[in-house]
mmCIF file of C-alpha atoms in Angstrom:
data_model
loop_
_atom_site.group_PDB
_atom_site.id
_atom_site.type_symbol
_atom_site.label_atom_id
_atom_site.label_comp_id
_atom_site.label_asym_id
_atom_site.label_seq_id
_atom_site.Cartn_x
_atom_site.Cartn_y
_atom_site.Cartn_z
ATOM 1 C CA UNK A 406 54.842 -116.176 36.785
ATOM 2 C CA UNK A 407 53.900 -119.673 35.156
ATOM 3 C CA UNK A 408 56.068 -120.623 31.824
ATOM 4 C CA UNK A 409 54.824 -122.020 28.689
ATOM 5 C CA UNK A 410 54.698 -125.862 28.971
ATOM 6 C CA UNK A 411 55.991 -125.722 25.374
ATOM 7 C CA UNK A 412 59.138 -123.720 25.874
ATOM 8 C CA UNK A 413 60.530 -127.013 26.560
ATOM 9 C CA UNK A 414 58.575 -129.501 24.730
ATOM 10 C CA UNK A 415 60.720 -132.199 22.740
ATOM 11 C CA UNK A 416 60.902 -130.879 19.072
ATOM 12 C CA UNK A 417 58.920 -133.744 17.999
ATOM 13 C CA UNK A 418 55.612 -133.065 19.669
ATOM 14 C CA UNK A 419 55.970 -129.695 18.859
ATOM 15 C CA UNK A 420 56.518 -130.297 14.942
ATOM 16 C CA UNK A 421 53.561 -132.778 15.178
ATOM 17 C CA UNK A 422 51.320 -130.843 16.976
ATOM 18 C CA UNK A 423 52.135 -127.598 14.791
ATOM 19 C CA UNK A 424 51.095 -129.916 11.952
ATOM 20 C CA UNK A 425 48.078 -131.322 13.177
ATOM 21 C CA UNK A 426 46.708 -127.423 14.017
ATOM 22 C CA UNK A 427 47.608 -126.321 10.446
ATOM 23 C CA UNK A 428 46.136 -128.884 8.813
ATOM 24 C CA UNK A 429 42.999 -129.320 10.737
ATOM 25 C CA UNK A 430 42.293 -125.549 10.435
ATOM 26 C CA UNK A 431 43.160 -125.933 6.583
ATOM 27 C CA UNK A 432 40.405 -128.806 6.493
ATOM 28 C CA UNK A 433 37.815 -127.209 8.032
ATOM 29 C CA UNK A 434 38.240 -124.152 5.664
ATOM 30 C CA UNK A 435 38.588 -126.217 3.053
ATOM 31 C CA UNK A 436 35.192 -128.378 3.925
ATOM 32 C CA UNK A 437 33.319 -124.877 4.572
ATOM 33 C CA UNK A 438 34.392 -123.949 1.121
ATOM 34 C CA UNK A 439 32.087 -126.990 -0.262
ATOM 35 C CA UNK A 440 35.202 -129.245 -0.542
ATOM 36 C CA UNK A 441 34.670 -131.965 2.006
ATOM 37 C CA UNK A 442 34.599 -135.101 -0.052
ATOM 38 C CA UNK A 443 38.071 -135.704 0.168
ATOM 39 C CA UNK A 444 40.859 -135.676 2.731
ATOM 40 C CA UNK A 445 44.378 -134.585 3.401
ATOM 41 C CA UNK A 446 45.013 -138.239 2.149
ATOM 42 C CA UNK A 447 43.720 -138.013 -1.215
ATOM 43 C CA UNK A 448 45.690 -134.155 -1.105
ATOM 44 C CA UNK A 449 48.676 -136.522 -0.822
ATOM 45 C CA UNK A 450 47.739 -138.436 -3.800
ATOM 46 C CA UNK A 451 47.125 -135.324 -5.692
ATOM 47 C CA UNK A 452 50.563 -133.617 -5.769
ATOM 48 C CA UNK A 453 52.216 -136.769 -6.435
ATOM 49 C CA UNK A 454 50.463 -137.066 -9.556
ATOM 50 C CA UNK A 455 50.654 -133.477 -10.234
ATOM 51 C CA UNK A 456 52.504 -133.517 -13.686
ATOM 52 C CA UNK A 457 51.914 -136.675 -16.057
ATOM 53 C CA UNK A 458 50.831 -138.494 -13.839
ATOM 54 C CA UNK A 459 52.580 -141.935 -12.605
ATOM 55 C CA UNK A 460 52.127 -145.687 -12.438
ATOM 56 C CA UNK A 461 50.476 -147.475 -9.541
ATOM 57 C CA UNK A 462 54.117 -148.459 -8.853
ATOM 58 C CA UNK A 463 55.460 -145.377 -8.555
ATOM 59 C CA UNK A 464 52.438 -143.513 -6.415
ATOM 60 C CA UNK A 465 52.836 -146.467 -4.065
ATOM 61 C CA UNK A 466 57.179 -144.911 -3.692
ATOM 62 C CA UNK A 467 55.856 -141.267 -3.734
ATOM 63 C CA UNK A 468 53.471 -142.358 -0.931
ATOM 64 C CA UNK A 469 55.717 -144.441 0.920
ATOM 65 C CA UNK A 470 52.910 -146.735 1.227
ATOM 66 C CA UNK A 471 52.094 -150.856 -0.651
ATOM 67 C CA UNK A 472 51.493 -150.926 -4.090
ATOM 68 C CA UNK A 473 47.696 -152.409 -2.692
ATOM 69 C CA UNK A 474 47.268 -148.605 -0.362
ATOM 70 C CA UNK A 475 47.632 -146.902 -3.895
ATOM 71 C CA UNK A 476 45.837 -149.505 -6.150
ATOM 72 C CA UNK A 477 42.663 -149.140 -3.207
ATOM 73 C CA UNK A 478 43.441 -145.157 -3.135
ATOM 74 C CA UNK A 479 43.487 -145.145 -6.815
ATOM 75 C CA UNK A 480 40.263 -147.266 -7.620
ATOM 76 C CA UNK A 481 38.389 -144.944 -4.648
ATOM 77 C CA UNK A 482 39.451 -141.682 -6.478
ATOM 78 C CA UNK A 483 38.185 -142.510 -10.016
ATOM 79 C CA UNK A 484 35.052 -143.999 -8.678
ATOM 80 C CA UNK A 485 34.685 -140.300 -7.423
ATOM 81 C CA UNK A 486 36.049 -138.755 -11.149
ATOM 82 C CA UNK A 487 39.286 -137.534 -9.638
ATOM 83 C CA UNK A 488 41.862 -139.625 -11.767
ATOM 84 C CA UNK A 489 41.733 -141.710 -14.450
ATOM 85 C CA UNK A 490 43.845 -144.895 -15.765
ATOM 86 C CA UNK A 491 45.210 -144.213 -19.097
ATOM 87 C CA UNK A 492 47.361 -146.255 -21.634
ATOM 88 C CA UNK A 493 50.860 -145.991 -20.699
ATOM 89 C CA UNK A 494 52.979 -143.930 -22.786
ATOM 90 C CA UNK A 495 55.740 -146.683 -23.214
ATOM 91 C CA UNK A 496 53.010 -149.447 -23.598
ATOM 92 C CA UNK A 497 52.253 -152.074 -22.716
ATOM 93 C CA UNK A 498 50.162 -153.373 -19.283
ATOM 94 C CA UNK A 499 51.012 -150.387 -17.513
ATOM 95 C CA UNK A 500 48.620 -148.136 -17.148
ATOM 96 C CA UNK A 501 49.168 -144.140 -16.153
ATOM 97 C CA UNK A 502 47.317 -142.677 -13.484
ATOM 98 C CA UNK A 503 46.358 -138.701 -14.314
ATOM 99 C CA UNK A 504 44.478 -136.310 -12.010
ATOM 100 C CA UNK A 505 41.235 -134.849 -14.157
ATOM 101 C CA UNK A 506 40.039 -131.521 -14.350
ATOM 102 C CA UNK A 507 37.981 -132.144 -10.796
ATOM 103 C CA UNK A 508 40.647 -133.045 -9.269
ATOM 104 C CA UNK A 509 42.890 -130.258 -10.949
ATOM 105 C CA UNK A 510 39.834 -127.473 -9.868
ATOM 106 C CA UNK A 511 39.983 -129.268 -6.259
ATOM 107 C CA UNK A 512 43.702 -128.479 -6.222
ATOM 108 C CA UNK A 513 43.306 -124.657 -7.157
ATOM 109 C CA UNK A 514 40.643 -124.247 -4.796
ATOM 110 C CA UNK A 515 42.619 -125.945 -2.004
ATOM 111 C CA UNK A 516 45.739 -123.816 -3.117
ATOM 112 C CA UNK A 517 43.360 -120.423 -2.326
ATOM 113 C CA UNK A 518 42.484 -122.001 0.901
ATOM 114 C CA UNK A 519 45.792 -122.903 1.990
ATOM 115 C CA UNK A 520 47.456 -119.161 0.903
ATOM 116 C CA UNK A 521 44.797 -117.635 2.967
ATOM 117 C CA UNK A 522 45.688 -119.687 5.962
ATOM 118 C CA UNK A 523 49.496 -118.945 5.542
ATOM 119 C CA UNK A 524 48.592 -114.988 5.217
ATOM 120 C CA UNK A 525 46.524 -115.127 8.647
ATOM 121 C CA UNK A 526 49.466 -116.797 10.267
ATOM 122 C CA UNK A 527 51.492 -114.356 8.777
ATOM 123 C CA UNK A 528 49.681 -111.596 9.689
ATOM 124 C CA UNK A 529 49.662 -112.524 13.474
ATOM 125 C CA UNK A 530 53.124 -114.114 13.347
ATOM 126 C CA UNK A 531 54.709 -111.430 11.361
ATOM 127 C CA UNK A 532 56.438 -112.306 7.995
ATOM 128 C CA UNK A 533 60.089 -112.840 9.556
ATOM 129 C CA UNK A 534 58.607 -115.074 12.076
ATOM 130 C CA UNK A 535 56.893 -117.186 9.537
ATOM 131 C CA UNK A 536 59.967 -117.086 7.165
ATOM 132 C CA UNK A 537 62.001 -118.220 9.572
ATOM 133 C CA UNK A 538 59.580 -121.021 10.894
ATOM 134 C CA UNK A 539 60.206 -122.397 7.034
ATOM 135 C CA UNK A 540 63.400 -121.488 6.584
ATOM 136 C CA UNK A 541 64.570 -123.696 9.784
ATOM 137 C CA UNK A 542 61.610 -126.698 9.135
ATOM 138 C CA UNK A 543 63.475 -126.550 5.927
ATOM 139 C CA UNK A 544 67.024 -126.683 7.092
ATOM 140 C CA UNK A 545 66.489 -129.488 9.625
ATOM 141 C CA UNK A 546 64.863 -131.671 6.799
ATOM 142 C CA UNK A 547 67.747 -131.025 4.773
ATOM 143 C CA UNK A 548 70.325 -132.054 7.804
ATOM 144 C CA UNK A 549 68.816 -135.448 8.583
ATOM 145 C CA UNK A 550 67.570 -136.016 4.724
ATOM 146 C CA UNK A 551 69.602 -134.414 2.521
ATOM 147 C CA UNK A 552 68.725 -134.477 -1.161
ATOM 148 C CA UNK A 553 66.788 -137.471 -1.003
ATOM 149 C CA UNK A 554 63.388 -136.182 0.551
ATOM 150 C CA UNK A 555 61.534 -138.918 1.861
ATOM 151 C CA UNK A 556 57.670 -139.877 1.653
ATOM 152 C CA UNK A 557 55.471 -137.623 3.263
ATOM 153 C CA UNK A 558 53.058 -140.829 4.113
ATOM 154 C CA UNK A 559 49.664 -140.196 4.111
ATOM 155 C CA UNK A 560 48.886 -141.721 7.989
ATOM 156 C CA UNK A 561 46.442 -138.491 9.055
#
């Protein structure tokens, strides 16, 4: 009887290849729901200006990418009517950067996409299995970060 090749895979592949499954299957259901304009990098840009918004400054530290990666990131996404520069609130040259309602409908829709996905993998994992998956994902970011999350970088 053969074993699994990834009963003993370093944790590392397995955490990036686990990713790169979930989020290509979330991409492909999100395209075939009529969004495929934008990728998981703009999804990135998205939930770091969920909220008010932020500077070009500060998306470029949510990012963990240049100041230039956000400014190009930025300019591409309200070319396409996703965000939009607005005064900043404590003046001056500043400007905000806010997600607009396309981007805000983009989000919902990719929120229904993404639930769906975790219920299928639920339903064939079983809940505990699932729970636990986050639970210890969760736990080992909190041992090697601890309450200073770092950038999820947008490199996919």
């Amino acid at each position: 009887m053969r074993t699994d090749p990834l009963a003993d895979a370093e944790l590392t592949y397995l955490m990036g290849l686990g990713f790169q499954l979930v989020l290509g299957e979330f991409v492909r259901r999100l395209d075939a729901a009529g969004h495929s304009d934008l990728r998981p990098v703009h999804g990135a840009v998205f939930q770091a200006l969920k909220g008010p918004g932020a500077t070009g400054t500060e998306l470029a530290e949510r990012l963990g990418v240049t100041k230039q990666a956000a400014g190009q990131l930025v300019d591409d996404l309200e070319a396409r009517g996703y965000v939009r520069r607005e005064p900043h609130p404590a003046g001056g040259r500043r400007k905000l950067v806010v997600l607009t309602e396309q981007a805000e409908a983009h989000l919902r829709a990719a929120g229904r996409v993404l639930h769906g996905l975790e219920a299928e993998l639920e339903g064939s994992l079983g809940a505990a299995e699932l729970s636990g998956l986050r639970t210890g994902l969760a736990r080992l970011i909190r041992e090697l970060a601890g309450d200073t999350l770092p950038a999820l970088r947008p490199q996919w």
